[in-house]
Amino acid sequence: MKANERRLSTAEGAEMSQKELYRVSEAMDLLSLGRSVIYELLRSGRLRSVREGRTRLIPASAITEYVALLEREADANGFGAAS
């Protein structure tokens, strides 16, 4: 297991690893967003990041918080309700 990964147990009891920090390219894949969109989210403060040397990293918790923000906004706009 790498230094920035942790083990998670799923409901079925299987273990999977989740990284603690993601590069911008990895966050792009996770969120299905383009590079410029990710950087705009970082500039606007809607997505948090940290720096390690010259590398911009996005904490897993920041990705989770961003998805929760999107869900809250969808609920507030009436788009979160199941049909």
JSON list of C-alpha atoms in Angstrom, two decimals:
[
{"chain": "A", "resi": 1, "resn": "MET", "atom": "CA", "xyz": [0.00, 0.00, 0.00]},
{"chain": "A", "resi": 2, "resn": "LYS", "atom": "CA", "xyz": [1.37, 3.43, -0.92]},
{"chain": "A", "resi": 3, "resn": "ALA", "atom": "CA", "xyz": [1.98, 6.17, 1.64]},
{"chain": "A", "resi": 4, "resn": "ASN", "atom": "CA", "xyz": [-1.04, 8.24, 0.64]},
{"chain": "A", "resi": 5, "resn": "GLU", "atom": "CA", "xyz": [-3.51, 5.34, 0.46]},
{"chain": "A", "resi": 6, "resn": "ARG", "atom": "CA", "xyz": [-5.73, 3.79, 3.09]},
{"chain": "A", "resi": 7, "resn": "ARG", "atom": "CA", "xyz": [-7.80, 0.63, 3.18]},
{"chain": "A", "resi": 8, "resn": "LEU", "atom": "CA", "xyz": [-11.58, 0.84, 3.20]},
{"chain": "A", "resi": 9, "resn": "SER", "atom": "CA", "xyz": [-14.03, -1.95, 3.88]},
{"chain": "A", "resi": 10, "resn": "THR", "atom": "CA", "xyz": [-17.07, -2.16, 1.65]},
{"chain": "A", "resi": 11, "resn": "ALA", "atom": "CA", "xyz": [-20.51, -3.30, 2.79]},
{"chain": "A", "resi": 12, "resn": "GLU", "atom": "CA", "xyz": [-19.71, -6.78, 1.48]},
{"chain": "A", "resi": 13, "resn": "GLY", "atom": "CA", "xyz": [-16.56, -6.90, 3.61]},
{"chain": "A", "resi": 14, "resn": "ALA", "atom": "CA", "xyz": [-14.16, -6.61, 0.68]},
{"chain": "A", "resi": 15, "resn": "GLU", "atom": "CA", "xyz": [-11.27, -4.22, 1.11]},
{"chain": "A", "resi": 16, "resn": "MET", "atom": "CA", "xyz": [-10.30, -1.56, -1.38]},
{"chain": "A", "resi": 17, "resn": "SER", "atom": "CA", "xyz": [-7.67, 1.15, -1.18]},
{"chain": "A", "resi": 18, "resn": "GLN", "atom": "CA", "xyz": [-8.44, 4.83, -1.49]},
{"chain": "A", "resi": 19, "resn": "LYS", "atom": "CA", "xyz": [-5.75, 7.42, -1.93]},
{"chain": "A", "resi": 20, "resn": "GLU", "atom": "CA", "xyz": [-5.64, 10.35, 0.48]},
{"chain": "A", "resi": 21, "resn": "LEU", "atom": "CA", "xyz": [-4.28, 12.77, -2.13]},
{"chain": "A", "resi": 22, "resn": "TYR", "atom": "CA", "xyz": [-4.99, 12.95, -5.85]},
{"chain": "A", "resi": 23, "resn": "ARG", "atom": "CA", "xyz": [-3.13, 14.72, -8.64]},
{"chain": "A", "resi": 24, "resn": "VAL", "atom": "CA", "xyz": [-5.22, 17.08, -10.77]},
{"chain": "A", "resi": 25, "resn": "SER", "atom": "CA", "xyz": [-5.29, 14.51, -13.60]},
{"chain": "A", "resi": 26, "resn": "GLU", "atom": "CA", "xyz": [-6.67, 11.87, -11.20]},
{"chain": "A", "resi": 27, "resn": "ALA", "atom": "CA", "xyz": [-9.31, 14.28, -9.85]},
{"chain": "A", "resi": 28, "resn": "MET", "atom": "CA", "xyz": [-10.30, 15.00, -13.46]},
{"chain": "A", "resi": 29, "resn": "ASP", "atom": "CA", "xyz": [-10.98, 11.28, -13.96]},
{"chain": "A", "resi": 30, "resn": "LEU", "atom": "CA", "xyz": [-12.79, 10.87, -10.63]},
{"chain": "A", "resi": 31, "resn": "LEU", "atom": "CA", "xyz": [-15.09, 13.85, -11.19]},
{"chain": "A", "resi": 32, "resn": "SER", "atom": "CA", "xyz": [-15.40, 13.48, -15.00]},
{"chain": "A", "resi": 33, "resn": "LEU", "atom": "CA", "xyz": [-14.35, 17.11, -15.44]},
{"chain": "A", "resi": 34, "resn": "GLY", "atom": "CA", "xyz": [-11.82, 18.77, -17.67]},
{"chain": "A", "resi": 35, "resn": "ARG", "atom": "CA", "xyz": [-8.53, 20.31, -16.56]},
{"chain": "A", "resi": 36, "resn": "SER", "atom": "CA", "xyz": [-9.68, 23.92, -16.95]},
{"chain": "A", "resi": 37, "resn": "VAL", "atom": "CA", "xyz": [-12.85, 23.21, -14.95]},
{"chain": "A", "resi": 38, "resn": "ILE", "atom": "CA", "xyz": [-10.82, 21.67, -12.11]},
{"chain": "A", "resi": 39, "resn": "TYR", "atom": "CA", "xyz": [-8.51, 24.70, -12.00]},
{"chain": "A", "resi": 40, "resn": "GLU", "atom": "CA", "xyz": [-11.50, 27.08, -12.04]},
{"chain": "A", "resi": 41, "resn": "LEU", "atom": "CA", "xyz": [-13.01, 25.17, -9.10]},
{"chain": "A", "resi": 42, "resn": "LEU", "atom": "CA", "xyz": [-9.69, 25.50, -7.27]},
{"chain": "A", "resi": 43, "resn": "ARG", "atom": "CA", "xyz": [-9.48, 29.25, -8.02]},
{"chain": "A", "resi": 44, "resn": "SER", "atom": "CA", "xyz": [-13.06, 29.84, -6.87]},
{"chain": "A", "resi": 45, "resn": "GLY", "atom": "CA", "xyz": [-12.60, 27.85, -3.66]},
{"chain": "A", "resi": 46, "resn": "ARG", "atom": "CA", "xyz": [-15.29, 25.29, -4.46]},
{"chain": "A", "resi": 47, "resn": "LEU", "atom": "CA", "xyz": [-12.61, 22.56, -4.49]},
{"chain": "A", "resi": 48, "resn": "ARG", "atom": "CA", "xyz": [-9.75, 22.58, -1.97]},
{"chain": "A", "resi": 49, "resn": "SER", "atom": "CA", "xyz": [-6.18, 21.59, -2.68]},
{"chain": "A", "resi": 50, "resn": "VAL", "atom": "CA", "xyz": [-2.77, 21.46, -1.04]},
{"chain": "A", "resi": 51, "resn": "ARG", "atom": "CA", "xyz": [0.75, 21.87, -2.36]},
{"chain": "A", "resi": 52, "resn": "GLU", "atom": "CA", "xyz": [3.66, 19.52, -1.85]},
{"chain": "A", "resi": 53, "resn": "GLY", "atom": "CA", "xyz": [6.64, 21.22, -3.41]},
{"chain": "A", "resi": 54, "resn": "ARG", "atom": "CA", "xyz": [5.52, 22.20, -6.89]},
{"chain": "A", "resi": 55, "resn": "THR", "atom": "CA", "xyz": [2.77, 19.57, -7.04]},
{"chain": "A", "resi": 56, "resn": "ARG", "atom": "CA", "xyz": [-0.89, 20.54, -6.58]},
{"chain": "A", "resi": 57, "resn": "LEU", "atom": "CA", "xyz": [-2.76, 17.75, -4.79]},
{"chain": "A", "resi": 58, "resn": "ILE", "atom": "CA", "xyz": [-6.45, 17.42, -4.01]},
{"chain": "A", "resi": 59, "resn": "PRO", "atom": "CA", "xyz": [-7.36, 15.64, -0.76]},
{"chain": "A", "resi": 60, "resn": "ALA", "atom": "CA", "xyz": [-9.92, 12.85, -0.98]},
{"chain": "A", "resi": 61, "resn": "SER", "atom": "CA", "xyz": [-11.95, 14.73, 1.64]},
{"chain": "A", "resi": 62, "resn": "ALA", "atom": "CA", "xyz": [-12.08, 17.79, -0.64]},
{"chain": "A", "resi": 63, "resn": "ILE", "atom": "CA", "xyz": [-13.50, 15.67, -3.46]},
{"chain": "A", "resi": 64, "resn": "THR", "atom": "CA", "xyz": [-16.11, 14.22, -1.09]},
{"chain": "A", "resi": 65, "resn": "GLU", "atom": "CA", "xyz": [-17.02, 17.72, 0.12]},
{"chain": "A", "resi": 66, "resn": "TYR", "atom": "CA", "xyz": [-17.35, 19.01, -3.44]},
{"chain": "A", "resi": 67, "resn": "VAL", "atom": "CA", "xyz": [-19.70, 16.17, -4.40]},
{"chain": "A", "resi": 68, "resn": "ALA", "atom": "CA", "xyz": [-21.77, 16.85, -1.26]},
{"chain": "A", "resi": 69, "resn": "LEU", "atom": "CA", "xyz": [-21.91, 20.54, -2.22]},
{"chain": "A", "resi": 70, "resn": "LEU", "atom": "CA", "xyz": [-23.23, 19.62, -5.67]},
{"chain": "A", "resi": 71, "resn": "GLU", "atom": "CA", "xyz": [-25.87, 17.37, -4.09]},
{"chain": "A", "resi": 72, "resn": "ARG", "atom": "CA", "xyz": [-26.98, 20.14, -1.70]},
{"chain": "A", "resi": 73, "resn": "GLU", "atom": "CA", "xyz": [-27.23, 22.59, -4.59]},
{"chain": "A", "resi": 74, "resn": "ALA", "atom": "CA", "xyz": [-29.26, 20.09, -6.62]},
{"chain": "A", "resi": 75, "resn": "ASP", "atom": "CA", "xyz": [-31.62, 19.53, -3.68]},
{"chain": "A", "resi": 76, "resn": "ALA", "atom": "CA", "xyz": [-32.02, 23.29, -3.18]},
{"chain": "A", "resi": 77, "resn": "ASN", "atom": "CA", "xyz": [-32.91, 23.71, -6.85]},
{"chain": "A", "resi": 78, "resn": "GLY", "atom": "CA", "xyz": [-35.40, 20.85, -6.83]},
{"chain": "A", "resi": 79, "resn": "PHE", "atom": "CA", "xyz": [-33.28, 18.57, -9.00]},
{"chain": "A", "resi": 80, "resn": "GLY", "atom": "CA", "xyz": [-32.29, 16.09, -6.28]},
{"chain": "A", "resi": 81, "resn": "ALA", "atom": "CA", "xyz": [-35.66, 14.41, -5.80]},
{"chain": "A", "resi": 82, "resn": "ALA", "atom": "CA", "xyz": [-36.16, 10.98, -7.34]},
{"chain": "A", "resi": 83, "resn": "SER", "atom": "CA", "xyz": [-38.99, 10.67, -9.84]}
]
